[in-house]
Amino acid sequence: MNSSKGRLGGIGIYILIIAAAAVIYTAFVNMNAASGSYSYRDFQSDVKEEKIKTVNIKQNNEVPTGVLTISFKDARANVKLNVSDISEAEAILLENNVDYTLKDVTRESVWITTILPIGMCLLVVIFFMTMMTRQAGGGANAKMMNFGKSRAKLMNDASKKVTFKDVAGLQEEKEELEEIVDFLKNPAKYTELGARIPKGVILTGPPGTGKTLLAKAVAGEADVPFFSISGSDFVEMFVGVGASRVRDLFEEGKKNAPCIIFIDEIDAVARRRGTGMGGGHDEREQTLNQMLVEMDGFGVNEGIIVMAATNRMDILDPAILRPGRFDRKVVVGRPDVAGRLAILNVHAAKKPLGDDVDLDSLSRTTSGFTGADLENLLNEAAINAAKDKRKFINNADLNYAFVKIGIGVEKHSRVISEKEKKITAYHESGHAILFHVLPDVGPVHTVSIIPTGSGAAGYTMPLPERDEMFNTRGKMLQNIVVSLGGRVAEELVFDDITTGASQDIKQATQTARAMVTKYGFSSKLGLINYDNDNDEVFIGRDLAHTRPYGEDIASEIDREVKSIIDECYARARKIIGENMDVLKRSSQLLLEKEKITREEFEALFESTII
Ligand code: ADP
Ligand code: ZN
């Protein structure tokens, strides 16, 4: 289905008019032109052989050219012949005593060749102008016919309705969106209480993790129309088209409220403004501004929810995240083992599987795969089975598809080996234990060994920090201890260490250095700022590298930094050493589930104490 229904007819009319104009014009011109096959040479020989009865010459006085209309003595029909030099033709005719008439066509010729076409062009232009101003309502931003119309696709085909049932896993995400579904279903319930419902929800996560699916499901659950458009559709070749498309999209939305407007790849439009070198992209800025205007323009409870998806949250213009715009964020990550199994089950439901297929073990070996990857995997397996003329998918098909899809996955994420997974599990558990034990940091929110796509093999996330005015010395030290925990855990368990801790080490060093050079936490160096205090980035900063202190102070700083790190390292080693039991069980749990919650993690400590 298409929201631009009926507009095709509009374009059709334009095309018809243009075609008609062209036909009429060529007809006029052709009236004056000669028929093709009769040549001047034919004319000369016909004259000599006395085959010609009369000739009618139409001549333009200003130029030597003209048109002869020739009638023959035999049964031939009259022909027209363009000649380049009338006087030469006249001479031949005179010489052979052929009757001819001469007609000066100066005026008629100018009329036909110049004024008429210009007039017709003018008519066409005037016609278009009236059409355009009518459409744009007299606005300055004339819509170029239908180019400015939004390309939003409306989807409310009942047979293709997507609901939360079709979205496997993503339990938390669905819960977060439940409220929006409820609002779309009964807006009155909220408006009567004066509750403010978010206008915009931004879904962020790697491609193929089900963001579009989730947005569709919200519309499906609430049974409202779903308009979808991609950010890249806004950024087009004509200036001003993006902005007018946005206007149109929202107009459409308002007509169909309550509804969901889904903007995929919003980063294509909503990139941070003014970062482009030398002026930047006016077109994109205009589009973004229009979007902000529209979002600010409609009332909070008008029943339009704008959902947007991106995998580049970091490059978005902060303006779009302000209250009243996209003030809700839902992170859609890669699925863990249980999530992958659920997704495999959803997509395998319509595919016959052989007895040797074990989706459970497949879900374990597909770490890093997104929902789209898994769907793709089952699809490839089905294709392979069909090629073999089998009626069901067997394990060999899945293995074949795994290799095929796995290469693609490797590009955007990583297919990780069991050994790597095990190391990561211990590494992250190390961080997590320290978060839990140390008083001023943490508590742990999630521990995960699902590769993030930005290169990290896993992550340990503490609960969001409270906004505190000061960072204390104790807290900074504890942060260093936590950073070193990953490496310490690796050392305590394996006989080799990995490069995976480089980011942690960098983080720890930076903190320690800041403590010494910026915050005056070192008694040896005192309350002096040894930091350049050049937070602005300018080219050549590292090259210039002016140090406001000498060599001896520099080495003293290094010594102090090292001693802080050493002290923290010892502390990390001691704490993790005391909790080896938790470390082991936490790693095992991680290997099993890939992602564990605060409750699951903290339960490990309780069972140790008993
Ligand atoms: P995104 O918008 O995040 O790039 P999509 O929503 O377009 O990803 O997902 C692409 C396809 O992957 C979906 O059409 C669906 O078949 C499959 N898929 C992704 N995530 C899930 C999920 N959680 N449950 C079921 N299918 C999923
Ligand atoms: Zn780490």
XYZ file of C-alpha atoms and ligand atoms in Angstrom:
638
model
C 0.000 0.000 0.000
C 1.158 3.467 -0.671
C 0.382 6.798 0.866
C 0.949 8.535 -2.422
C -2.041 6.801 -3.938
C -3.564 8.901 -6.694
C -0.471 11.001 -7.183
C 0.711 8.787 -9.927
C -2.369 9.946 -11.823
C -1.184 13.503 -11.293
C 2.203 12.802 -12.790
C 0.466 10.994 -15.650
C -1.432 14.143 -16.561
C 1.762 16.161 -16.734
C 3.369 13.590 -18.956
C 0.331 13.531 -21.238
C 0.372 17.300 -21.608
C 4.042 17.397 -22.419
C 3.640 14.584 -24.938
C 0.689 16.290 -26.592
C 2.593 19.560 -26.859
C 5.502 17.742 -28.454
C 3.260 16.009 -30.980
C 1.493 19.235 -31.981
C 4.782 21.046 -32.334
C 6.371 18.425 -34.526
C 3.211 18.268 -36.619
C 3.450 22.009 -37.264
C 7.097 21.826 -38.099
C 6.605 18.816 -40.324
C 3.888 20.543 -42.296
C 6.641 22.764 -43.481
C 9.182 20.072 -43.977
C 9.669 17.852 -46.976
C 9.104 14.153 -47.128
C 12.315 12.292 -46.777
C 13.076 10.062 -49.698
C 12.809 12.495 -52.638
C 16.182 14.102 -53.233
C 17.407 17.130 -55.114
C 19.057 14.799 -57.567
C 15.690 13.110 -58.225
C 14.232 16.563 -58.798
C 16.969 17.456 -61.291
C 16.498 14.286 -63.302
C 12.684 14.537 -63.186
C 12.898 18.050 -64.567
C 15.224 16.972 -67.334
C 12.997 14.047 -68.222
C 9.970 16.396 -68.248
C 8.067 14.393 -65.668
C 7.064 17.398 -63.648
C 3.787 19.202 -64.160
C 4.086 22.203 -61.841
C 6.144 23.357 -58.929
C 5.080 25.523 -56.076
C 7.944 27.349 -54.410
C 7.627 28.701 -50.931
C 10.398 31.087 -50.266
C 11.661 32.964 -47.309
C 12.955 36.309 -48.523
C 15.749 36.697 -46.033
C 17.456 33.379 -46.735
C 18.122 31.466 -49.947
C 16.404 28.293 -48.728
C 12.872 27.296 -49.534
C 10.405 24.462 -50.046
C 9.276 23.122 -53.352
C 5.938 21.372 -53.661
C 6.190 19.269 -56.763
C 3.292 17.763 -58.692
C 4.021 15.177 -61.344
C 2.633 14.366 -64.722
C 2.368 10.693 -63.810
C 0.257 9.263 -60.986
C 2.759 10.071 -58.290
C 1.542 12.051 -55.295
C 2.907 15.504 -54.678
C 6.218 15.683 -52.808
C 7.874 18.395 -50.849
C 11.548 19.124 -51.174
C 13.741 21.372 -49.112
C 16.246 23.176 -51.236
C 19.232 25.117 -50.085
C 19.167 27.622 -52.950
C 15.850 28.677 -54.478
C 17.439 30.676 -57.269
C 19.315 27.627 -58.485
C 16.061 25.596 -58.503
C 14.327 28.446 -60.346
C 17.088 28.454 -62.951
C 16.688 24.749 -63.622
C 12.920 25.109 -63.933
C 13.203 28.073 -66.288
C 15.747 26.280 -68.380
C 13.386 23.344 -68.872
C 10.211 25.357 -69.249
C 8.460 23.967 -66.222
C 5.590 25.971 -64.780
C 6.108 27.203 -61.298
C 4.671 29.639 -58.802
C 6.585 31.538 -56.214
C 5.170 32.406 -52.872
C 6.849 34.550 -50.276
C 6.295 32.940 -46.923
C 8.396 35.159 -44.712
C 5.648 35.936 -42.267
C 4.100 32.541 -42.067
C 7.530 31.001 -41.660
C 8.478 33.186 -38.721
C 5.147 32.438 -37.151
C 5.561 28.728 -37.422
C 9.226 28.357 -36.630
C 9.593 30.910 -33.849
C 6.518 32.415 -32.300
C 4.417 29.300 -32.067
C 6.995 27.148 -30.202
C 7.851 29.986 -27.846
C 4.194 30.552 -27.165
C 3.659 26.901 -26.445
C 6.614 26.757 -24.107
C 5.299 29.776 -22.285
C 1.903 28.180 -21.946
C 3.436 25.042 -20.492
C 5.558 27.041 -18.050
C 2.596 29.124 -16.913
C 0.569 25.983 -16.445
C 3.265 24.390 -14.285
C 3.729 27.507 -12.220
C 0.065 27.690 -11.359
C 0.079 24.015 -10.434
C 3.109 24.441 -8.230
C 1.929 27.470 -6.341
C -1.391 25.799 -5.816
C 0.322 22.788 -4.267
C 2.695 24.694 -2.098
C -0.091 26.898 -0.827
C 1.884 29.902 -1.953
C 4.820 28.980 0.266
C 8.308 30.052 -0.613
C 9.509 26.493 -0.609
C 7.838 25.425 -3.790
C 7.440 21.742 -3.996
C 8.937 20.482 -7.149
C 5.876 18.662 -8.310
C 5.862 15.508 -6.298
C 9.545 15.251 -5.477
C 8.821 16.821 -2.145
C 6.202 14.316 -1.191
C 7.337 12.040 1.553
C 8.228 8.571 0.454
C 6.915 7.116 3.653
C 5.521 3.702 3.260
C 2.332 3.021 5.060
C 1.991 -0.452 6.348
C -1.198 -1.665 7.873
C -1.746 -4.766 5.901
C -3.498 -6.946 8.425
C -1.955 -10.154 7.119
C 1.559 -8.822 7.690
C 0.876 -7.416 11.113
C 3.827 -7.805 13.423
C 3.314 -8.086 17.163
C 5.571 -8.562 20.145
C 5.136 -12.307 19.687
C 7.188 -12.074 16.496
C 10.008 -10.359 18.322
C 11.996 -13.024 20.082
C 14.031 -12.221 23.166
C 14.420 -8.462 23.763
C 12.265 -8.810 26.864
C 13.447 -5.639 28.569
C 13.111 -3.651 25.380
C 9.556 -4.828 24.880
C 8.704 -3.917 28.446
C 10.064 -0.419 27.903
C 7.872 0.003 24.861
C 4.784 -1.464 26.493
C 3.882 1.938 27.885
C 3.832 3.466 24.434
C 1.621 0.714 23.118
C -0.767 1.334 25.967
C -0.802 5.046 25.253
C -1.565 4.517 21.588
C -4.370 2.150 22.537
C -6.062 4.430 25.022
C -4.696 7.924 24.870
C -7.604 9.221 26.930
C -6.391 7.332 29.973
C -3.194 9.364 29.909
C -4.467 12.711 28.690
C -7.123 12.821 31.415
C -4.381 12.588 33.988
C -2.324 15.176 32.172
C 0.492 12.689 31.810
C 3.196 13.511 29.327
C 3.930 10.694 26.960
C 7.185 10.722 25.049
C 6.987 11.950 21.469
C 10.101 10.281 20.276
C 11.845 7.005 21.006
C 15.251 6.291 19.635
C 16.268 2.684 19.167
C 19.979 2.188 19.086
C 22.019 -0.905 18.389
C 23.919 -2.767 15.679
C 22.186 -3.431 12.356
C 19.958 -6.465 12.207
C 19.187 -6.623 15.905
C 15.484 -6.077 15.350
C 14.969 -2.334 15.761
C 12.639 -2.032 12.788
C 10.883 -5.178 13.877
C 10.319 -3.734 17.350
C 8.910 -0.486 15.977
C 6.558 -2.400 13.695
C 5.518 -4.553 16.602
C 4.640 -1.497 18.668
C 2.341 -0.357 15.857
C 0.968 -3.868 15.493
C 0.293 -4.263 19.209
C -1.476 -0.912 19.357
C -3.184 -1.557 16.022
C -2.251 1.832 14.583
C -0.815 2.738 11.163
C 2.943 2.478 10.735
C 4.725 4.949 8.487
C 8.289 4.113 7.717
C 10.921 6.119 5.930
C 14.687 5.992 5.880
C 16.850 8.926 6.833
C 18.722 8.565 3.592
C 15.481 9.208 1.666
C 15.474 12.716 3.054
C 18.888 13.570 1.838
C 18.332 13.853 -1.864
C 19.664 15.639 -4.843
C 17.399 18.661 -4.708
C 17.880 21.308 -2.090
C 14.801 21.787 -0.024
C 13.315 18.444 -0.887
C 14.369 16.851 2.390
C 12.669 19.527 4.439
C 9.518 19.337 2.411
C 9.482 15.568 2.702
C 9.671 15.878 6.455
C 6.759 18.326 6.436
C 4.776 15.991 4.307
C 5.533 12.973 6.433
C 4.295 14.679 9.549
C 1.203 15.993 7.749
C 0.431 12.451 6.754
C 1.011 11.326 10.313
C -1.325 13.915 11.739
C -4.057 12.850 9.353
C -3.667 9.282 10.534
C -3.082 9.798 14.253
C -2.733 7.861 16.399
C 0.135 6.327 14.501
C 3.807 5.468 14.517
C 6.267 7.292 12.312
C 9.437 5.259 11.970
C 12.625 6.879 10.705
C 15.322 4.352 9.942
C 18.989 5.426 9.774
C 18.214 8.711 11.452
C 21.938 9.448 11.584
C 21.780 10.269 7.868
C 19.752 13.357 8.761
C 20.521 14.050 12.361
C 24.281 14.093 12.315
C 25.807 16.661 14.616
C 25.423 20.029 12.945
C 28.239 22.284 11.935
C 30.935 19.652 12.056
C 31.521 19.598 8.324
C 34.613 21.426 7.281
C 33.923 24.677 5.478
C 30.239 25.367 5.667
C 28.873 21.860 5.820
C 25.726 20.387 4.452
C 22.969 22.922 4.172
C 20.516 20.443 2.817
C 20.881 18.059 5.717
C 20.720 20.854 8.238
C 17.548 22.179 6.701
C 16.034 18.738 6.862
C 17.054 18.274 10.460
C 15.749 21.707 11.415
C 12.451 20.949 9.786
C 12.248 17.704 11.720
C 12.883 19.493 14.992
C 10.280 22.122 14.109
C 7.734 19.429 13.350
C 8.471 17.502 16.526
C 8.233 20.635 18.638
C 5.112 21.618 16.760
C 2.773 18.800 17.463
C 1.235 18.575 20.856
C 2.512 16.059 23.338
C -0.613 13.995 23.265
C -1.591 14.176 19.642
C -1.038 10.493 19.317
C 1.945 10.514 17.013
C 4.935 8.614 18.295
C 8.087 9.044 16.308
C 10.440 6.100 16.532
C 13.887 6.278 15.050
C 16.682 3.778 14.658
C 20.423 4.217 14.471
C 23.584 2.320 15.100
C 25.549 5.534 15.475
C 24.148 7.150 18.581
C 27.515 8.846 19.071
C 27.261 11.049 15.987
C 23.725 12.293 16.557
C 23.063 15.953 17.091
C 22.379 16.417 20.804
C 19.500 18.736 19.857
C 17.332 15.827 18.822
C 17.720 14.155 22.205
C 16.243 17.063 24.162
C 13.046 16.653 26.157
C 10.018 16.789 23.916
C 11.921 15.253 21.061
C 13.625 11.880 21.177
C 13.722 11.747 24.926
C 13.506 7.967 25.243
C 16.331 5.697 24.355
C 16.058 1.958 24.023
C 19.270 0.039 23.523
C 18.843 -3.029 21.359
C 21.931 -5.176 21.689
C 23.048 -8.414 20.137
C 21.145 -11.354 21.616
C 22.577 -13.658 24.258
C 22.297 -17.466 24.131
C 18.690 -17.527 25.301
C 17.775 -14.704 22.924
C 19.383 -16.497 20.006
C 17.540 -19.702 20.798
C 14.252 -17.793 20.924
C 14.978 -16.120 17.580
C 15.951 -19.443 16.011
C 12.705 -20.922 17.267
C 10.646 -18.084 15.798
C 12.231 -18.416 12.392
C 12.391 -22.208 12.397
C 8.685 -22.453 13.187
C 7.752 -22.385 9.516
C 10.623 -24.595 8.401
C 10.622 -28.388 8.732
C 13.680 -29.548 10.663
C 15.304 -32.969 10.573
C 15.767 -35.055 13.721
C 19.477 -34.350 13.883
C 18.978 -30.586 14.194
C 19.720 -29.174 17.621
C 18.811 -25.489 17.769
C 19.964 -25.374 21.356
C 23.543 -26.155 20.447
C 23.314 -23.908 17.394
C 22.361 -21.034 19.664
C 25.527 -21.681 21.659
C 27.873 -21.612 18.719
C 26.457 -18.436 17.180
C 27.791 -15.899 19.626
C 27.840 -12.435 18.085
C 25.114 -13.227 15.548
C 22.245 -10.760 15.323
C 18.624 -11.665 14.720
C 19.051 -10.880 11.052
C 22.124 -13.142 10.868
C 20.208 -16.009 12.446
C 17.259 -15.551 10.143
C 19.685 -15.499 7.264
C 21.368 -18.652 8.528
C 18.128 -20.623 8.628
C 17.225 -19.306 5.224
C 20.532 -20.389 3.692
C 20.129 -23.802 5.290
C 16.647 -24.105 3.800
C 17.973 -23.157 0.375
C 20.659 -25.784 0.682
C 18.096 -28.404 1.639
C 15.967 -27.428 -1.338
C 18.952 -27.755 -3.654
C 19.389 -31.299 -2.365
C 15.690 -31.867 -3.033
C 15.076 -32.642 0.625
C 11.856 -31.766 2.399
C 13.563 -30.842 5.658
C 16.635 -29.045 6.936
C 19.341 -31.215 8.456
C 22.371 -30.470 10.541
C 24.709 -30.471 7.546
C 22.645 -27.666 5.965
C 23.026 -25.643 9.128
C 26.761 -26.222 9.251
C 27.080 -25.187 5.630
C 25.032 -22.041 6.268
C 26.984 -21.294 9.435
C 30.237 -21.141 7.516
C 28.674 -19.046 4.791
C 26.963 -16.569 7.124
C 29.769 -16.679 9.651
C 32.144 -14.994 7.237
C 29.721 -12.104 6.913
C 29.246 -11.933 10.645
C 32.985 -11.879 11.110
C 33.054 -8.608 9.212
C 30.714 -6.692 11.481
C 31.356 -8.565 14.686
C 33.501 -11.569 15.452
C 32.874 -15.215 15.583
C 34.720 -16.113 18.723
C 36.294 -19.367 19.754
C 35.484 -21.215 22.947
C 38.891 -20.349 24.372
C 38.460 -16.637 23.696
C 35.044 -16.772 25.238
C 36.457 -18.399 28.347
C 39.173 -15.794 28.727
C 36.652 -13.013 28.261
C 34.360 -14.585 30.847
C 37.133 -14.564 33.447
C 38.262 -11.086 32.465
C 34.813 -9.557 32.819
C 34.137 -11.474 36.022
C 37.317 -9.948 37.400
C 36.009 -6.438 36.759
C 32.605 -7.364 38.113
C 33.901 -8.760 41.404
C 35.826 -5.563 42.090
C 32.826 -3.408 41.245
C 30.857 -5.430 43.737
C 33.389 -5.532 46.572
C 34.727 -1.979 46.470
C 32.427 0.465 48.272
C 32.494 3.589 46.099
C 32.039 2.024 42.677
C 29.375 -0.168 41.149
C 27.111 -2.006 41.779
C 27.172 -4.160 38.711
C 24.259 -3.777 36.336
C 25.156 -6.272 33.605
C 28.100 -8.476 32.785
C 28.298 -9.645 29.197
C 30.621 -11.579 26.955
C 28.711 -10.797 23.777
C 31.093 -9.042 21.399
C 30.067 -5.424 21.029
C 30.996 -4.832 17.435
C 33.152 -1.882 18.409
C 35.940 -4.331 19.081
C 35.386 -5.209 22.712
C 34.949 -8.882 23.505
C 32.578 -8.112 26.360
C 31.681 -5.531 28.919
C 30.849 -5.023 32.564
C 28.448 -2.214 33.156
C 27.883 -0.622 36.537
C 24.608 1.063 37.429
C 24.526 4.626 36.152
C 26.513 6.898 38.408
C 24.861 9.316 40.683
C 25.638 12.894 39.820
C 28.223 13.825 42.322
C 30.006 17.113 42.402
C 33.374 15.690 43.344
C 35.315 12.660 42.542
C 37.220 11.557 45.616
C 40.690 10.182 45.801
C 39.344 6.905 47.155
C 36.887 6.557 44.342
C 39.462 7.286 41.698
C 41.757 4.666 43.166
C 38.941 2.162 43.225
C 38.218 2.888 39.589
C 41.807 2.064 38.793
C 41.535 -1.150 40.779
C 38.426 -2.136 38.801
C 40.148 -1.377 35.514
C 43.021 -3.673 36.406
C 40.691 -6.473 37.523
C 40.308 -7.946 34.077
C 43.993 -8.512 33.579
C 44.437 -9.778 37.138
C 41.718 -12.398 36.645
C 43.363 -13.566 33.436
C 46.714 -13.896 35.247
C 45.250 -15.829 38.139
C 43.552 -18.395 35.931
C 45.536 -18.807 32.738
C 49.243 -19.255 32.292
C 49.317 -16.634 29.591
C 47.831 -13.159 29.331
C 46.101 -11.452 26.435
C 46.162 -8.093 24.724
C 42.507 -7.676 25.593
C 43.290 -5.496 28.587
C 45.001 -2.683 26.696
C 42.013 -0.368 26.935
C 41.743 -1.054 30.669
C 45.416 -0.258 31.164
C 45.111 2.970 29.240
C 42.118 3.965 31.320
C 43.923 3.179 34.576
C 47.012 5.111 33.533
C 45.012 8.156 32.514
C 43.202 8.245 35.824
C 46.419 7.821 37.794
C 48.149 10.533 35.811
C 45.301 12.948 36.335
C 45.442 12.279 40.072
C 49.087 13.270 40.139
C 49.252 16.132 37.656
C 45.840 17.696 37.957
C 44.269 17.048 41.323
C 47.283 17.273 43.595
C 46.693 13.847 45.156
C 50.357 12.981 45.344
C 52.157 14.204 48.463
C 55.528 14.077 46.732
C 54.511 16.400 43.929
C 52.197 18.565 45.942
C 49.383 20.852 44.976
C 50.731 21.866 41.637
C 49.061 21.555 38.286
C 51.486 19.853 35.941
C 48.833 19.439 33.352
C 48.949 21.512 30.191
C 45.320 22.351 30.762
C 44.837 22.493 27.058
C 41.551 20.824 26.667
C 40.941 22.405 23.329
C 41.958 20.315 20.443
C 44.126 22.053 17.990
C 46.241 20.665 15.248
C 49.757 19.960 16.282
C 48.966 19.708 19.942
C 50.961 16.583 20.378
C 53.750 17.890 18.234
C 54.127 21.116 20.105
C 53.905 19.356 23.462
C 55.100 22.113 25.669
C 55.805 20.872 29.154
C 55.724 23.409 31.929
C 58.220 21.397 33.988
C 61.647 19.818 33.679
C 63.015 16.298 33.252
C 63.296 15.530 36.935
C 59.665 16.434 37.593
C 58.653 14.374 34.569
C 60.327 11.287 35.921
C 58.922 11.960 39.379
C 55.416 12.059 37.818
C 56.048 8.776 36.070
C 57.266 7.212 39.312
C 54.192 8.405 41.189
C 51.837 7.158 38.481
C 53.559 3.815 38.543
C 53.341 3.542 42.273
C 49.603 4.257 42.213
C 49.077 1.613 39.546
C 51.217 -0.917 41.438
C 49.322 -0.306 44.638
C 45.968 -0.707 42.871
C 47.189 -3.814 41.101
C 48.118 -5.418 44.402
C 44.716 -4.554 45.798
C 42.928 -6.028 42.776
C 44.964 -9.195 43.045
C 44.226 -9.551 46.726
C 40.454 -9.064 46.372
C 40.071 -11.373 43.407
C 42.334 -13.932 45.070
C 39.947 -13.967 48.026
C 37.011 -14.524 45.696
C 38.365 -17.197 43.395
C 35.268 -19.255 43.984
C 32.999 -16.474 42.784
C 35.323 -15.820 39.854
C 35.009 -19.396 38.683
C 31.279 -19.638 39.066
C 30.671 -16.242 37.559
C 32.716 -17.218 34.515
C 30.839 -20.482 34.195
C 27.522 -18.697 34.380
C 28.708 -16.220 31.765
C 29.819 -18.960 29.424
C 26.433 -20.518 29.794
C 24.270 -17.419 29.426
C 26.637 -14.827 27.927
C 24.902 -12.050 29.782
C 24.091 -11.961 33.466
C 22.143 -9.471 35.495
C 22.898 -7.837 38.806
C 20.711 -10.320 40.701
C 22.322 -13.332 39.094
C 25.771 -11.988 39.779
C 25.146 -10.996 43.365
C 23.573 -14.352 44.129
C 26.999 -15.890 43.522
C 28.377 -14.038 46.543
C 25.545 -15.025 48.818
C 25.954 -18.713 48.125
C 29.668 -18.462 48.925
C 29.061 -17.000 52.359
C 26.718 -19.811 53.372
P 17.428 -3.462 12.385
O 16.268 -2.560 12.138
O 17.892 -3.441 13.811
O 18.560 -3.315 11.442
P 15.550 -5.447 11.600
O 14.457 -5.170 12.537
O 15.392 -4.922 10.223
O 16.924 -4.946 12.185
O 15.802 -6.997 11.564
C 16.043 -7.694 10.379
C 15.430 -9.076 10.438
O 16.103 -9.871 11.394
C 13.994 -9.063 10.879
O 13.133 -8.874 9.807
C 13.833 -10.434 11.486
O 13.584 -11.396 10.517
C 15.189 -10.715 12.062
N 15.239 -10.403 13.492
C 16.045 -9.516 14.100
N 15.845 -9.499 15.427
C 14.866 -10.384 15.674
C 14.200 -10.824 16.874
N 14.515 -10.331 18.081
N 13.244 -11.759 16.752
C 12.921 -12.261 15.543
N 13.501 -11.899 14.401
C 14.476 -10.979 14.444
Zn 38.476 -5.175 30.644
